[in-house]
Amino acid sequence: MTEWSYTVKFWAIRKRNYRKPYQLRWMVGTREHAESFLTQGLADSRRSELMTAARKGEPFDVESGLPKSVVDQKRDISWYEHARNYIAMKWDDSPGNTRRTLAEAMATVTPAFVKDTKGMPDAQTVRSALYGWAFNKNRWEEEPPAEVAQVLAWFQRKSLPTSALTDRLLVKAALRALSKRLDGKTAAPGTISRKRAIFYNSLEFAVDAELLTDNPLDRVKWKAPEQVTEEVDPACVPNPAQAAKLLTAVRDQSKRGRRLTAFFGCMYYAAARPAEVVGLRVTDCDLPRRGWGVLRLHETRPRSGTAWTDSGEAHEKRGLKHRPRKAVRPVPIPPELVALLRWHLTAYGTAPDGRVFQTLRGGLVQDTGYGEVWAEARSRALTPAEFHSALAKRPYDLRHAAVSTWLSSGVEPQLVAERAGHSVAVLFRVYAKFLKDGDDAAKPRSPHDWRGASDAAGILSALRPQSPRRGVRTRDRVRHPALRSGVRQEARDLLRQQVTGLLFPCGGARIRTWEG
């Protein structure tokens, strides 16, 4: 961290018998500095520059003895170099998919920070070179093709200094760039939000590196073309009958389809993510002959691509999403899924490493493979109107169907969040539209319900102990008529039974009571 000081003292220029005889001396804080010059005029000129900066109130760097404006100028680097430094900083601790997202965001905004566009290649060539080579750390030690090397050299020459981002119009140009696709159309709201967040974080890194004094995005007023909607659209979620038809259509396809029936069943009955199902092992499954079973999810195998993983394999082996590395998420599964998994293991066995699901050749299940099977199942199971709608457009919608079914069935939200691997806050935000049906259920069906609820509330407030008010004796406090001192214990017990009947008409629930 740079140490700054406003305490600056200058001495007169002195002449010595050296090759550069004229020496300028000054002190910043408690540290002395000196520079030697060939002529008296050069020394006086340098002394005037430093004294002018001090009169303007600029802080001086104690280490170098230079004013802040000079230090910033020497420290400043191009945006292209800063973006690569940002990628290097984030790379080691990021999974493969995050690395791809970081590279895509930097490749989107970097073309906006150039001195001019003279000699710039077409947008597709620029994106390929920046995304695949400039911001992919795994390829920094490789020799790029000649055409890629030319593009990267062009950006090294033309990239603006990072300090130029104090210009708000320049930052707005970058925001417009990240809101567009290569074909000029507006990008998806989620893509814009994700890229903007990465851009903001890269500017924060520039502030930490003392390339900028503050984050310019905080001073820019900009609104995305379309707001991000995190809530799941109920039109995308299949109901139980539709889900059953889709699973049947998967089973009735080729050998590949029959192998994937239980795969999709894990998404629908256990709300598992596709990457979690790919990594499911037989030792993670408790599958009794009868009744409910349990899946203990603890490993995911997301597909990132060979260019973005440290191992060079397309799939990574990671823990649960947004959870500690060794976290385990137990999910109870109904007998229907137990039967599907038992049949699958009997028919196809397991992979050599114990995975439940494998391809015909024993490899990892690919998203392109199960995506083709799902698309065919939709065409067979859905009506033409449903097929052309958003209903079950993605296999991931089966997971939404599981969570929404649990919520609609009255399962506690905290328990649903634990099963789905969400926090309660995310659950309420994403599945808010599936919780609104509870409003009608909470409304009394008749005036008698209102009266009963009011009586129960009054009795409960009387049962709850209250601190005595100042100036009022405890025995004189007003109580519910049924709890006055003359009522026997049997009457109190009967009253509590009536309260329980009013508040819990289904029975089986217990409430906490206090002695009157």
PDB file of C-alpha atoms in Angstrom, residues 81-229:
ATOM      1  CA  GLU A  81      -3.304  -5.559 -19.398  1.00  0.00           C
ATOM      2  CA  HIS A  82      -5.513  -4.851 -16.386  1.00  0.00           C
ATOM      3  CA  ALA A  83      -8.201  -7.241 -17.686  1.00  0.00           C
ATOM      4  CA  ARG A  84      -5.604 -10.007 -17.995  1.00  0.00           C
ATOM      5  CA  ASN A  85      -4.390  -9.284 -14.475  1.00  0.00           C
ATOM      6  CA  TYR A  86      -7.982  -9.541 -13.257  1.00  0.00           C
ATOM      7  CA  ILE A  87      -8.418 -12.908 -14.991  1.00  0.00           C
ATOM      8  CA  ALA A  88      -5.173 -14.152 -13.431  1.00  0.00           C
ATOM      9  CA  MET A  89      -6.357 -13.029  -9.995  1.00  0.00           C
ATOM     10  CA  LYS A  90      -9.684 -14.876 -10.274  1.00  0.00           C
ATOM     11  CA  TRP A  91      -8.518 -17.957 -12.173  1.00  0.00           C
ATOM     12  CA  ASP A  92      -7.170 -20.380  -9.581  1.00  0.00           C
ATOM     13  CA  ASP A  93     -10.172 -20.228  -7.235  1.00  0.00           C
ATOM     14  CA  SER A  94     -12.841 -20.324  -9.949  1.00  0.00           C
ATOM     15  CA  PRO A  95     -14.494 -23.431 -11.442  1.00  0.00           C
ATOM     16  CA  GLY A  96     -14.443 -23.987 -15.172  1.00  0.00           C
ATOM     17  CA  ASN A  97     -17.849 -22.492 -15.913  1.00  0.00           C
ATOM     18  CA  THR A  98     -16.996 -19.363 -13.927  1.00  0.00           C
ATOM     19  CA  ARG A  99     -13.758 -19.011 -15.877  1.00  0.00           C
ATOM     20  CA  ARG A 100     -15.696 -19.104 -19.128  1.00  0.00           C
ATOM     21  CA  THR A 101     -18.090 -16.466 -17.823  1.00  0.00           C
ATOM     22  CA  LEU A 102     -15.240 -14.191 -16.743  1.00  0.00           C
ATOM     23  CA  ALA A 103     -13.543 -14.500 -20.123  1.00  0.00           C
ATOM     24  CA  GLU A 104     -16.778 -13.786 -21.958  1.00  0.00           C
ATOM     25  CA  ALA A 105     -17.445 -10.630 -19.936  1.00  0.00           C
ATOM     26  CA  MET A 106     -13.911  -9.272 -20.422  1.00  0.00           C
ATOM     27  CA  ALA A 107     -14.020 -10.096 -24.147  1.00  0.00           C
ATOM     28  CA  THR A 108     -17.279  -8.137 -24.408  1.00  0.00           C
ATOM     29  CA  VAL A 109     -16.164  -4.865 -22.777  1.00  0.00           C
ATOM     30  CA  THR A 110     -12.526  -4.736 -23.919  1.00  0.00           C
ATOM     31  CA  PRO A 111     -13.326  -3.603 -27.515  1.00  0.00           C
ATOM     32  CA  ALA A 112     -15.045  -0.536 -26.028  1.00  0.00           C
ATOM     33  CA  PHE A 113     -11.803   0.688 -24.451  1.00  0.00           C
ATOM     34  CA  VAL A 114      -9.645   1.406 -27.503  1.00  0.00           C
ATOM     35  CA  LYS A 115      -8.148   4.649 -28.821  1.00  0.00           C
ATOM     36  CA  ASP A 116      -9.712   4.186 -32.263  1.00  0.00           C
ATOM     37  CA  THR A 117     -11.118   1.383 -34.394  1.00  0.00           C
ATOM     38  CA  LYS A 118      -8.764   1.806 -37.322  1.00  0.00           C
ATOM     39  CA  GLY A 119      -7.534  -1.642 -38.317  1.00  0.00           C
ATOM     40  CA  MET A 120      -9.829  -3.496 -35.908  1.00  0.00           C
ATOM     41  CA  PRO A 121     -10.915  -6.916 -37.286  1.00  0.00           C
ATOM     42  CA  ASP A 122     -14.560  -7.962 -37.463  1.00  0.00           C
ATOM     43  CA  ALA A 123     -16.495  -8.579 -34.274  1.00  0.00           C
ATOM     44  CA  GLN A 124     -16.507 -12.383 -34.540  1.00  0.00           C
ATOM     45  CA  THR A 125     -12.721 -12.552 -35.012  1.00  0.00           C
ATOM     46  CA  VAL A 126     -12.147 -10.158 -32.117  1.00  0.00           C
ATOM     47  CA  ARG A 127     -14.447 -12.122 -29.800  1.00  0.00           C
ATOM     48  CA  SER A 128     -12.814 -15.448 -30.667  1.00  0.00           C
ATOM     49  CA  ALA A 129      -9.285 -14.112 -30.096  1.00  0.00           C
ATOM     50  CA  LEU A 130     -10.089 -12.378 -26.804  1.00  0.00           C
ATOM     51  CA  TYR A 131     -12.354 -15.082 -25.410  1.00  0.00           C
ATOM     52  CA  GLY A 132     -10.309 -18.096 -26.474  1.00  0.00           C
ATOM     53  CA  TRP A 133      -6.760 -16.760 -26.023  1.00  0.00           C
ATOM     54  CA  ALA A 134      -6.377 -13.369 -24.320  1.00  0.00           C
ATOM     55  CA  PHE A 135      -8.568 -14.229 -21.333  1.00  0.00           C
ATOM     56  CA  ASN A 136      -8.007 -17.995 -21.118  1.00  0.00           C
ATOM     57  CA  LYS A 137      -5.086 -18.434 -18.745  1.00  0.00           C
ATOM     58  CA  ASN A 138      -4.672 -22.095 -19.709  1.00  0.00           C
ATOM     59  CA  ARG A 139      -3.500 -20.945 -23.152  1.00  0.00           C
ATOM     60  CA  TRP A 140      -1.151 -18.140 -22.141  1.00  0.00           C
ATOM     61  CA  GLU A 141       1.874 -20.429 -22.466  1.00  0.00           C
ATOM     62  CA  GLU A 142       0.817 -21.644 -25.927  1.00  0.00           C
ATOM     63  CA  GLU A 143       1.723 -20.043 -29.243  1.00  0.00           C
ATOM     64  CA  PRO A 144      -1.468 -18.595 -30.787  1.00  0.00           C
ATOM     65  CA  PRO A 145      -2.210 -18.830 -34.527  1.00  0.00           C
ATOM     66  CA  ALA A 146      -0.905 -15.974 -36.663  1.00  0.00           C
ATOM     67  CA  GLU A 147      -4.314 -14.314 -37.129  1.00  0.00           C
ATOM     68  CA  VAL A 148      -4.992 -14.481 -33.388  1.00  0.00           C
ATOM     69  CA  ALA A 149      -1.576 -13.038 -32.582  1.00  0.00           C
ATOM     70  CA  GLN A 150      -2.286 -10.079 -34.865  1.00  0.00           C
ATOM     71  CA  VAL A 151      -5.564  -9.323 -33.074  1.00  0.00           C
ATOM     72  CA  LEU A 152      -3.925  -9.499 -29.643  1.00  0.00           C
ATOM     73  CA  ALA A 153      -1.043  -7.253 -30.781  1.00  0.00           C
ATOM     74  CA  TRP A 154      -3.574  -4.726 -32.088  1.00  0.00           C
ATOM     75  CA  PHE A 155      -5.273  -4.531 -28.692  1.00  0.00           C
ATOM     76  CA  GLN A 156      -1.943  -4.144 -26.924  1.00  0.00           C
ATOM     77  CA  ARG A 157      -1.254  -1.061 -29.062  1.00  0.00           C
ATOM     78  CA  LYS A 158      -4.733   0.452 -29.106  1.00  0.00           C
ATOM     79  CA  SER A 159      -6.038  -0.239 -25.607  1.00  0.00           C
ATOM     80  CA  LEU A 160      -6.756   2.849 -23.500  1.00  0.00           C
ATOM     81  CA  PRO A 161      -5.106   3.331 -20.110  1.00  0.00           C
ATOM     82  CA  THR A 162      -7.195   2.147 -17.189  1.00  0.00           C
ATOM     83  CA  SER A 163      -7.238   5.682 -15.773  1.00  0.00           C
ATOM     84  CA  ALA A 164      -9.342   6.716 -18.786  1.00  0.00           C
ATOM     85  CA  LEU A 165     -12.312   4.920 -17.248  1.00  0.00           C
ATOM     86  CA  THR A 166     -12.960   7.960 -15.082  1.00  0.00           C
ATOM     87  CA  ASP A 167     -14.831   9.208 -18.168  1.00  0.00           C
ATOM     88  CA  ARG A 168     -18.489   8.315 -17.555  1.00  0.00           C
ATOM     89  CA  LEU A 169     -19.367   8.277 -21.248  1.00  0.00           C
ATOM     90  CA  LEU A 170     -16.676   5.685 -21.837  1.00  0.00           C
ATOM     91  CA  VAL A 171     -18.104   3.495 -19.085  1.00  0.00           C
ATOM     92  CA  LYS A 172     -21.593   3.863 -20.554  1.00  0.00           C
ATOM     93  CA  ALA A 173     -20.238   2.705 -23.902  1.00  0.00           C
ATOM     94  CA  ALA A 174     -18.959  -0.441 -22.199  1.00  0.00           C
ATOM     95  CA  LEU A 175     -22.363  -1.017 -20.578  1.00  0.00           C
ATOM     96  CA  ARG A 176     -24.039  -0.745 -23.973  1.00  0.00           C
ATOM     97  CA  ALA A 177     -21.535  -3.232 -25.377  1.00  0.00           C
ATOM     98  CA  LEU A 178     -22.245  -5.858 -22.727  1.00  0.00           C
ATOM     99  CA  SER A 179     -25.997  -5.513 -23.304  1.00  0.00           C
ATOM    100  CA  LYS A 180     -25.677  -6.546 -26.964  1.00  0.00           C
ATOM    101  CA  ARG A 181     -25.011  -9.838 -28.679  1.00  0.00           C
ATOM    102  CA  LEU A 182     -22.605 -10.228 -31.576  1.00  0.00           C
ATOM    103  CA  ASP A 183     -25.502  -9.927 -34.036  1.00  0.00           C
ATOM    104  CA  GLY A 184     -26.499  -6.560 -32.525  1.00  0.00           C
ATOM    105  CA  LYS A 185     -29.622  -7.807 -30.759  1.00  0.00           C
ATOM    106  CA  THR A 186     -30.231  -7.252 -27.066  1.00  0.00           C
ATOM    107  CA  ALA A 187     -28.761  -9.954 -24.865  1.00  0.00           C
ATOM    108  CA  ALA A 188     -30.773 -11.894 -22.315  1.00  0.00           C
ATOM    109  CA  PRO A 189     -31.412 -10.060 -19.014  1.00  0.00           C
ATOM    110  CA  GLY A 190     -29.506 -12.657 -17.023  1.00  0.00           C
ATOM    111  CA  THR A 191     -26.505 -12.374 -19.332  1.00  0.00           C
ATOM    112  CA  ILE A 192     -26.443  -8.581 -19.009  1.00  0.00           C
ATOM    113  CA  SER A 193     -26.684  -8.732 -15.229  1.00  0.00           C
ATOM    114  CA  ARG A 194     -23.944 -11.340 -14.985  1.00  0.00           C
ATOM    115  CA  LYS A 195     -21.534  -9.439 -17.248  1.00  0.00           C
ATOM    116  CA  ARG A 196     -22.189  -6.153 -15.484  1.00  0.00           C
ATOM    117  CA  ALA A 197     -21.407  -7.756 -12.128  1.00  0.00           C
ATOM    118  CA  ILE A 198     -18.085  -9.039 -13.475  1.00  0.00           C
ATOM    119  CA  PHE A 199     -17.281  -5.646 -15.003  1.00  0.00           C
ATOM    120  CA  TYR A 200     -18.031  -3.969 -11.685  1.00  0.00           C
ATOM    121  CA  ASN A 201     -15.776  -6.413  -9.859  1.00  0.00           C
ATOM    122  CA  SER A 202     -12.941  -5.783 -12.327  1.00  0.00           C
ATOM    123  CA  LEU A 203     -13.213  -2.042 -11.608  1.00  0.00           C
ATOM    124  CA  GLU A 204     -13.095  -2.752  -7.889  1.00  0.00           C
ATOM    125  CA  PHE A 205      -9.876  -4.648  -8.545  1.00  0.00           C
ATOM    126  CA  ALA A 206      -8.560  -1.560 -10.350  1.00  0.00           C
ATOM    127  CA  VAL A 207      -9.359   0.520  -7.254  1.00  0.00           C
ATOM    128  CA  ASP A 208      -7.507  -1.990  -5.066  1.00  0.00           C
ATOM    129  CA  ALA A 209      -4.533  -1.786  -7.441  1.00  0.00           C
ATOM    130  CA  GLU A 210      -4.664   2.027  -7.109  1.00  0.00           C
ATOM    131  CA  LEU A 211      -5.294   2.444 -10.828  1.00  0.00           C
ATOM    132  CA  LEU A 212      -8.569   4.253 -10.043  1.00  0.00           C
ATOM    133  CA  THR A 213      -9.557   6.323  -7.050  1.00  0.00           C
ATOM    134  CA  ASP A 214     -13.118   5.001  -7.009  1.00  0.00           C
ATOM    135  CA  ASN A 215     -15.402   2.734  -8.996  1.00  0.00           C
ATOM    136  CA  PRO A 216     -16.824   4.782 -11.893  1.00  0.00           C
ATOM    137  CA  LEU A 217     -19.889   2.523 -12.164  1.00  0.00           C
ATOM    138  CA  ASP A 218     -21.113   3.939  -8.860  1.00  0.00           C
ATOM    139  CA  ARG A 219     -21.390   7.359 -10.530  1.00  0.00           C
ATOM    140  CA  VAL A 220     -23.009   6.217 -13.790  1.00  0.00           C
ATOM    141  CA  LYS A 221     -26.777   6.192 -14.159  1.00  0.00           C
ATOM    142  CA  TRP A 222     -27.712   3.304 -16.429  1.00  0.00           C
ATOM    143  CA  LYS A 223     -30.685   1.000 -16.674  1.00  0.00           C
ATOM    144  CA  ALA A 224     -30.588  -2.397 -18.314  1.00  0.00           C
ATOM    145  CA  PRO A 225     -32.849  -2.819 -21.369  1.00  0.00           C
ATOM    146  CA  GLU A 226     -34.807  -5.488 -19.513  1.00  0.00           C
ATOM    147  CA  GLN A 227     -34.958  -6.333 -15.844  1.00  0.00           C
ATOM    148  CA  VAL A 228     -33.905  -9.767 -14.615  1.00  0.00           C
ATOM    149  CA  THR A 229     -36.763 -11.977 -13.456  1.00  0.00           C
TER     150      THR A 229
END
